[in-house]
mmCIF file of C-alpha atoms and ligand atoms in Angstrom:
data_model
loop_
_atom_site.group_PDB
_atom_site.id
_atom_site.type_symbol
_atom_site.label_atom_id
_atom_site.label_comp_id
_atom_site.label_asym_id
_atom_site.label_seq_id
_atom_site.Cartn_x
_atom_site.Cartn_y
_atom_site.Cartn_z
ATOM 1 C CA UNK A 1 15.913 31.813 9.264
ATOM 2 C CA UNK A 2 16.165 28.663 7.181
ATOM 3 C CA UNK A 3 14.507 27.731 3.927
ATOM 4 C CA UNK A 4 10.743 27.229 3.926
ATOM 5 C CA UNK A 5 9.350 23.696 4.112
ATOM 6 C CA UNK A 6 8.428 21.847 0.937
ATOM 7 C CA UNK A 7 4.728 22.249 1.758
ATOM 8 C CA UNK A 8 5.128 26.006 2.180
ATOM 9 C CA UNK A 9 7.127 26.247 -1.028
ATOM 10 C CA UNK A 10 4.400 24.364 -2.915
ATOM 11 C CA UNK A 11 1.802 26.805 -1.588
ATOM 12 C CA UNK A 12 3.964 29.795 -2.553
ATOM 13 C CA UNK A 13 4.355 28.578 -6.121
ATOM 14 C CA UNK A 14 0.595 28.179 -6.313
ATOM 15 C CA UNK A 15 -0.263 31.486 -4.600
ATOM 16 C CA UNK A 16 1.786 33.379 -7.177
ATOM 17 C CA UNK A 17 -0.240 31.881 -10.024
ATOM 18 C CA UNK A 18 -3.749 31.115 -8.788
ATOM 19 C CA UNK A 19 -5.550 34.419 -8.638
ATOM 20 C CA UNK A 20 -8.972 35.196 -7.320
ATOM 21 C CA UNK A 21 -11.595 33.531 -9.521
ATOM 22 C CA UNK A 22 -9.169 30.827 -10.635
ATOM 23 C CA UNK A 23 -9.793 27.120 -11.152
ATOM 24 C CA UNK A 24 -7.711 24.558 -9.250
ATOM 25 C CA UNK A 25 -7.416 20.856 -8.422
ATOM 26 C CA UNK A 26 -6.273 19.202 -5.209
ATOM 27 C CA UNK A 27 -5.327 15.747 -6.531
ATOM 28 C CA UNK A 28 -4.886 14.240 -3.037
ATOM 29 C CA UNK A 29 -7.328 15.891 -0.630
ATOM 30 C CA UNK A 30 -6.153 13.884 2.420
ATOM 31 C CA UNK A 31 -6.722 16.023 5.504
ATOM 32 C CA UNK A 32 -7.860 18.956 3.361
ATOM 33 C CA UNK A 33 -5.045 21.399 4.156
ATOM 34 C CA UNK A 34 -4.238 22.115 0.510
ATOM 35 C CA UNK A 35 -7.912 22.047 -0.497
ATOM 36 C CA UNK A 36 -8.621 24.821 2.011
ATOM 37 C CA UNK A 37 -5.543 26.727 0.876
ATOM 38 C CA UNK A 38 -6.725 26.530 -2.759
ATOM 39 C CA UNK A 39 -10.286 27.525 -1.820
ATOM 40 C CA UNK A 40 -8.964 30.617 -0.022
ATOM 41 C CA UNK A 41 -6.647 31.575 -2.882
ATOM 42 C CA UNK A 42 -9.338 31.137 -5.559
ATOM 43 C CA UNK A 43 -11.892 33.055 -3.476
ATOM 44 C CA UNK A 44 -15.648 33.289 -3.836
ATOM 45 C CA UNK A 45 -15.687 33.338 -7.634
ATOM 46 C CA UNK A 46 -13.173 30.506 -7.997
ATOM 47 C CA UNK A 47 -13.682 26.761 -8.078
ATOM 48 C CA UNK A 48 -11.730 23.837 -6.680
ATOM 49 C CA UNK A 49 -11.997 20.148 -7.562
ATOM 50 C CA UNK A 50 -10.605 17.921 -4.803
ATOM 51 C CA UNK A 51 -10.010 14.190 -5.299
ATOM 52 C CA UNK A 52 -9.431 11.328 -2.877
ATOM 53 C CA UNK A 53 -10.083 7.583 -2.998
ATOM 54 C CA UNK A 54 -10.699 7.395 0.771
ATOM 55 C CA UNK A 55 -14.072 8.312 2.211
ATOM 56 C CA UNK A 56 -12.357 9.339 5.471
ATOM 57 C CA UNK A 57 -10.214 11.875 3.603
ATOM 58 C CA UNK A 58 -13.256 13.348 1.849
ATOM 59 C CA UNK A 59 -14.997 13.635 5.235
ATOM 60 C CA UNK A 60 -11.989 15.293 6.882
ATOM 61 C CA UNK A 61 -11.697 17.747 4.017
ATOM 62 C CA UNK A 62 -15.404 18.543 4.112
ATOM 63 C CA UNK A 63 -15.188 19.226 7.863
ATOM 64 C CA UNK A 64 -12.153 21.489 7.459
ATOM 65 C CA UNK A 65 -13.888 23.522 4.747
ATOM 66 C CA UNK A 66 -17.105 23.784 6.776
ATOM 67 C CA UNK A 67 -15.228 25.083 9.781
ATOM 68 C CA UNK A 68 -13.498 27.788 7.725
ATOM 69 C CA UNK A 69 -16.725 28.750 5.954
ATOM 70 C CA UNK A 70 -18.470 28.825 9.351
ATOM 71 C CA UNK A 71 -16.018 31.383 10.621
ATOM 72 C CA UNK A 72 -16.867 33.652 7.705
ATOM 73 C CA UNK A 73 -14.026 32.954 5.301
ATOM 74 C CA UNK A 74 -14.613 33.686 1.622
ATOM 75 C CA UNK A 75 -13.957 30.347 -0.053
ATOM 76 C CA UNK A 76 -14.266 29.080 -3.591
ATOM 77 C CA UNK A 77 -16.913 26.484 -4.312
ATOM 78 C CA UNK A 78 -15.262 23.111 -3.754
ATOM 79 C CA UNK A 79 -16.341 19.876 -5.409
ATOM 80 C CA UNK A 80 -15.235 16.912 -3.314
ATOM 81 C CA UNK A 81 -14.776 13.952 -5.638
ATOM 82 C CA UNK A 82 -14.531 10.467 -4.181
ATOM 83 C CA UNK A 83 -12.538 8.975 -7.064
ATOM 84 C CA UNK A 84 -8.968 8.451 -8.185
ATOM 85 C CA UNK A 85 -7.028 11.441 -9.497
ATOM 86 C CA UNK A 86 -6.116 9.414 -12.592
ATOM 87 C CA UNK A 87 -9.730 10.084 -13.655
ATOM 88 C CA UNK A 88 -9.299 13.859 -13.312
ATOM 89 C CA UNK A 89 -10.205 14.682 -16.917
ATOM 90 C CA UNK A 90 -13.595 12.926 -16.524
ATOM 91 C CA UNK A 91 -14.610 14.944 -13.464
ATOM 92 C CA UNK A 92 -13.248 18.364 -14.341
ATOM 93 C CA UNK A 93 -15.889 19.760 -16.724
ATOM 94 C CA UNK A 94 -14.879 20.107 -20.343
ATOM 95 C CA UNK A 95 -15.141 23.909 -20.351
ATOM 96 C CA UNK A 96 -12.458 23.982 -17.621
ATOM 97 C CA UNK A 97 -9.989 21.860 -19.610
ATOM 98 C CA UNK A 98 -6.929 23.956 -20.389
ATOM 99 C CA UNK A 99 -8.110 26.557 -17.860
ATOM 100 C CA UNK A 100 -6.695 25.270 -14.556
ATOM 101 C CA UNK A 101 -4.316 27.651 -12.770
ATOM 102 C CA UNK A 102 -3.044 25.142 -10.201
ATOM 103 C CA UNK A 103 -2.962 21.417 -9.445
ATOM 104 C CA UNK A 104 -1.487 20.118 -6.183
ATOM 105 C CA UNK A 105 -0.391 16.567 -5.308
ATOM 106 C CA UNK A 106 0.745 15.441 -1.858
ATOM 107 C CA UNK A 107 1.665 11.790 -2.296
ATOM 108 C CA UNK A 108 2.025 8.870 0.086
ATOM 109 C CA UNK A 109 -0.510 7.949 2.736
ATOM 110 C CA UNK A 110 -2.780 9.925 5.024
ATOM 111 C CA UNK A 111 -1.454 9.800 8.591
ATOM 112 C CA UNK A 112 -4.005 8.303 10.968
ATOM 113 C CA UNK A 113 -6.210 6.853 8.227
ATOM 114 C CA UNK A 114 -6.584 3.402 6.652
ATOM 115 C CA UNK A 115 -3.226 1.691 6.411
ATOM 116 C CA UNK A 116 -2.358 0.611 2.898
ATOM 117 C CA UNK A 117 -4.233 3.338 1.045
ATOM 118 C CA UNK A 118 -1.260 4.909 -0.607
ATOM 119 C CA UNK A 119 -0.572 6.606 -3.894
ATOM 120 C CA UNK A 120 1.153 4.334 -6.419
ATOM 121 C CA UNK A 121 3.309 5.164 -9.453
ATOM 122 C CA UNK A 122 0.956 3.833 -12.140
ATOM 123 C CA UNK A 123 -2.037 5.973 -11.200
ATOM 124 C CA UNK A 124 0.104 8.894 -10.042
ATOM 125 C CA UNK A 125 1.828 9.105 -13.441
ATOM 126 C CA UNK A 126 -1.515 8.831 -15.244
ATOM 127 C CA UNK A 127 -2.847 11.672 -13.088
ATOM 128 C CA UNK A 128 0.212 13.838 -13.729
ATOM 129 C CA UNK A 129 -0.231 13.382 -17.486
ATOM 130 C CA UNK A 130 -3.907 14.264 -17.182
ATOM 131 C CA UNK A 131 -3.055 17.272 -15.024
ATOM 132 C CA UNK A 132 -0.488 18.626 -17.446
ATOM 133 C CA UNK A 133 -3.092 18.544 -20.222
ATOM 134 C CA UNK A 134 -5.702 20.348 -18.080
ATOM 135 C CA UNK A 135 -3.482 23.269 -17.059
ATOM 136 C CA UNK A 136 -3.776 26.754 -18.505
ATOM 137 C CA UNK A 137 -0.645 28.304 -19.980
ATOM 138 C CA UNK A 138 1.208 29.755 -16.988
ATOM 139 C CA UNK A 139 -0.587 27.347 -14.640
ATOM 140 C CA UNK A 140 1.387 25.351 -12.085
ATOM 141 C CA UNK A 141 1.418 21.707 -10.937
ATOM 142 C CA UNK A 142 3.151 20.821 -7.665
ATOM 143 C CA UNK A 143 3.904 17.376 -6.199
ATOM 144 C CA UNK A 144 5.310 16.647 -2.735
ATOM 145 C CA UNK A 145 7.167 13.326 -2.825
ATOM 146 C CA UNK A 146 8.026 10.998 0.074
ATOM 147 C CA UNK A 147 11.198 8.971 -0.554
ATOM 148 C CA UNK A 148 11.430 7.953 3.125
ATOM 149 C CA UNK A 149 8.845 5.148 3.308
ATOM 150 C CA UNK A 150 8.418 1.751 1.653
ATOM 151 C CA UNK A 151 7.334 2.226 -1.948
ATOM 152 C CA UNK A 152 7.677 5.974 -1.595
ATOM 153 C CA UNK A 153 11.152 6.075 -3.025
ATOM 154 C CA UNK A 154 10.181 4.254 -6.242
ATOM 155 C CA UNK A 155 7.241 6.587 -6.649
ATOM 156 C CA UNK A 156 9.354 9.686 -5.961
ATOM 157 C CA UNK A 157 11.942 8.502 -8.503
ATOM 158 C CA UNK A 158 9.238 7.847 -11.114
ATOM 159 C CA UNK A 159 7.664 11.266 -10.641
ATOM 160 C CA UNK A 160 11.005 13.089 -10.662
ATOM 161 C CA UNK A 161 11.991 11.244 -13.863
ATOM 162 C CA UNK A 162 8.646 12.103 -15.463
ATOM 163 C CA UNK A 163 9.167 15.774 -14.611
ATOM 164 C CA UNK A 164 12.720 15.755 -15.973
ATOM 165 C CA UNK A 165 11.507 14.194 -19.228
ATOM 166 C CA UNK A 166 8.838 16.755 -20.101
ATOM 167 C CA UNK A 167 9.769 18.589 -23.300
ATOM 168 C CA UNK A 168 10.866 22.150 -22.564
ATOM 169 C CA UNK A 169 8.322 23.347 -25.115
ATOM 170 C CA UNK A 170 5.483 21.981 -22.932
ATOM 171 C CA UNK A 171 6.559 23.111 -19.467
ATOM 172 C CA UNK A 172 9.381 24.326 -17.274
ATOM 173 C CA UNK A 173 10.120 22.046 -14.289
ATOM 174 C CA UNK A 174 11.883 22.531 -10.955
ATOM 175 C CA UNK A 175 13.048 20.545 -7.945
ATOM 176 C CA UNK A 176 13.137 21.861 -4.341
ATOM 177 C CA UNK A 177 14.995 19.539 -2.019
ATOM 178 C CA UNK A 178 17.033 19.683 1.196
ATOM 179 C CA UNK A 179 20.124 18.062 -0.238
ATOM 180 C CA UNK A 180 21.579 17.012 3.125
ATOM 181 C CA UNK A 181 18.385 15.061 3.889
ATOM 182 C CA UNK A 182 17.979 12.436 1.156
ATOM 183 C CA UNK A 183 15.044 10.729 2.925
ATOM 184 C CA UNK A 184 13.062 13.888 3.649
ATOM 185 C CA UNK A 185 10.041 14.837 1.517
ATOM 186 C CA UNK A 186 10.814 17.000 -1.494
ATOM 187 C CA UNK A 187 8.953 19.027 -4.046
ATOM 188 C CA UNK A 188 8.796 18.949 -7.812
ATOM 189 C CA UNK A 189 6.769 21.446 -9.826
ATOM 190 C CA UNK A 190 6.050 22.446 -13.376
ATOM 191 C CA UNK A 191 4.726 25.560 -15.040
ATOM 192 C CA UNK A 192 2.788 25.034 -18.268
ATOM 193 C CA UNK A 193 4.318 26.952 -21.137
ATOM 194 C CA UNK A 194 2.384 29.591 -22.950
ATOM 195 C CA UNK A 195 1.087 28.021 -26.138
ATOM 196 C CA UNK A 196 1.293 29.575 -29.573
ATOM 197 C CA UNK A 197 4.995 30.495 -29.581
ATOM 198 C CA UNK A 198 5.258 29.300 -33.200
ATOM 199 C CA UNK A 199 2.526 31.674 -34.333
ATOM 200 C CA UNK A 200 4.454 34.701 -33.014
ATOM 201 C CA UNK A 201 6.921 34.632 -35.919
ATOM 202 C CA UNK A 202 6.451 37.308 -38.674
HETATM 203 N N1 SAH B 301 1.978 12.098 2.936
HETATM 204 C C1 SAH B 301 1.193 13.278 3.286
HETATM 205 C C2 SAH B 301 -0.266 13.051 3.125
HETATM 206 C C3 SAH B 301 -0.623 12.451 1.800
HETATM 207 S S1 SAH B 301 -2.298 12.135 1.757
HETATM 208 C C4 SAH B 301 1.518 13.705 4.725
HETATM 209 O O1 SAH B 301 2.296 13.017 5.369
HETATM 210 O O2 SAH B 301 0.948 14.701 5.173
HETATM 211 C C5 SAH B 301 -2.425 11.241 0.275
HETATM 212 C C6 SAH B 301 -3.870 10.992 -0.031
HETATM 213 O O3 SAH B 301 -3.917 10.454 -1.338
HETATM 214 C C7 SAH B 301 -4.565 10.002 0.890
HETATM 215 O O4 SAH B 301 -5.657 10.617 1.512
HETATM 216 C C8 SAH B 301 -5.009 8.879 -0.069
HETATM 217 O O5 SAH B 301 -6.283 8.376 0.245
HETATM 218 C C9 SAH B 301 -5.039 9.604 -1.391
HETATM 219 N N2 SAH B 301 -4.927 8.750 -2.577
HETATM 220 C C10 SAH B 301 -4.292 7.574 -2.743
HETATM 221 N N3 SAH B 301 -4.434 7.134 -4.016
HETATM 222 C C11 SAH B 301 -5.177 8.085 -4.669
HETATM 223 C C12 SAH B 301 -5.684 8.210 -6.007
HETATM 224 N N4 SAH B 301 -5.433 7.291 -6.954
HETATM 225 N N5 SAH B 301 -6.419 9.301 -6.295
HETATM 226 C C13 SAH B 301 -6.684 10.244 -5.360
HETATM 227 N N6 SAH B 301 -6.244 10.165 -4.091
HETATM 228 C C14 SAH B 301 -5.501 9.103 -3.751
#
């Protein structure tokens, strides 16, 4: 049977935590696959904020959503935001801060789009920090990393190190990787810890 792909595993982790009516972010809209997945999972009463710095990615995502909506699917309202994910906290409305159930990153470049538009460690790490702060307790953040292309390995290493360094009081983190394939994409994820543990004593 084999283990599921990293993309499928990311979606599973999200599906288990993003219920109907939930709020979610796609940090790298790209071709819109994850945006559509989030919009389906959050359903009509949910809301999705999808970011990309490339106009072509925003257009592809818009077209994918329109096609699904056209065939009668019940989708969350999606805000397509043509800006960098490092500015996430500015674009996600204040009342949603601390309320997000899921945030998905799929790093690297968009196949078939502008060459050279690629995620880079500095803004990726800033976006991860912002994302962690926006999550609800029990919410999940996933990131698919691409160690197999130029620059991708440094970014993957930086993200994996960031995940490993998060205090256990703030989140639990995991790694899903095909260990015989060191150059293949892999997944890291975190689940925001429930806050208020200290106040549970006597
Ligand atoms: N590597 C994946 C696709 C990743 S798409 C695959 O092979 O399927 C990554 C997307 O991130 C691209 O559409 C790119 O435009 C976008 N991107 C790059 N920098 C970004 C940033 N700072 N904020 C938001 N999106 C960004």
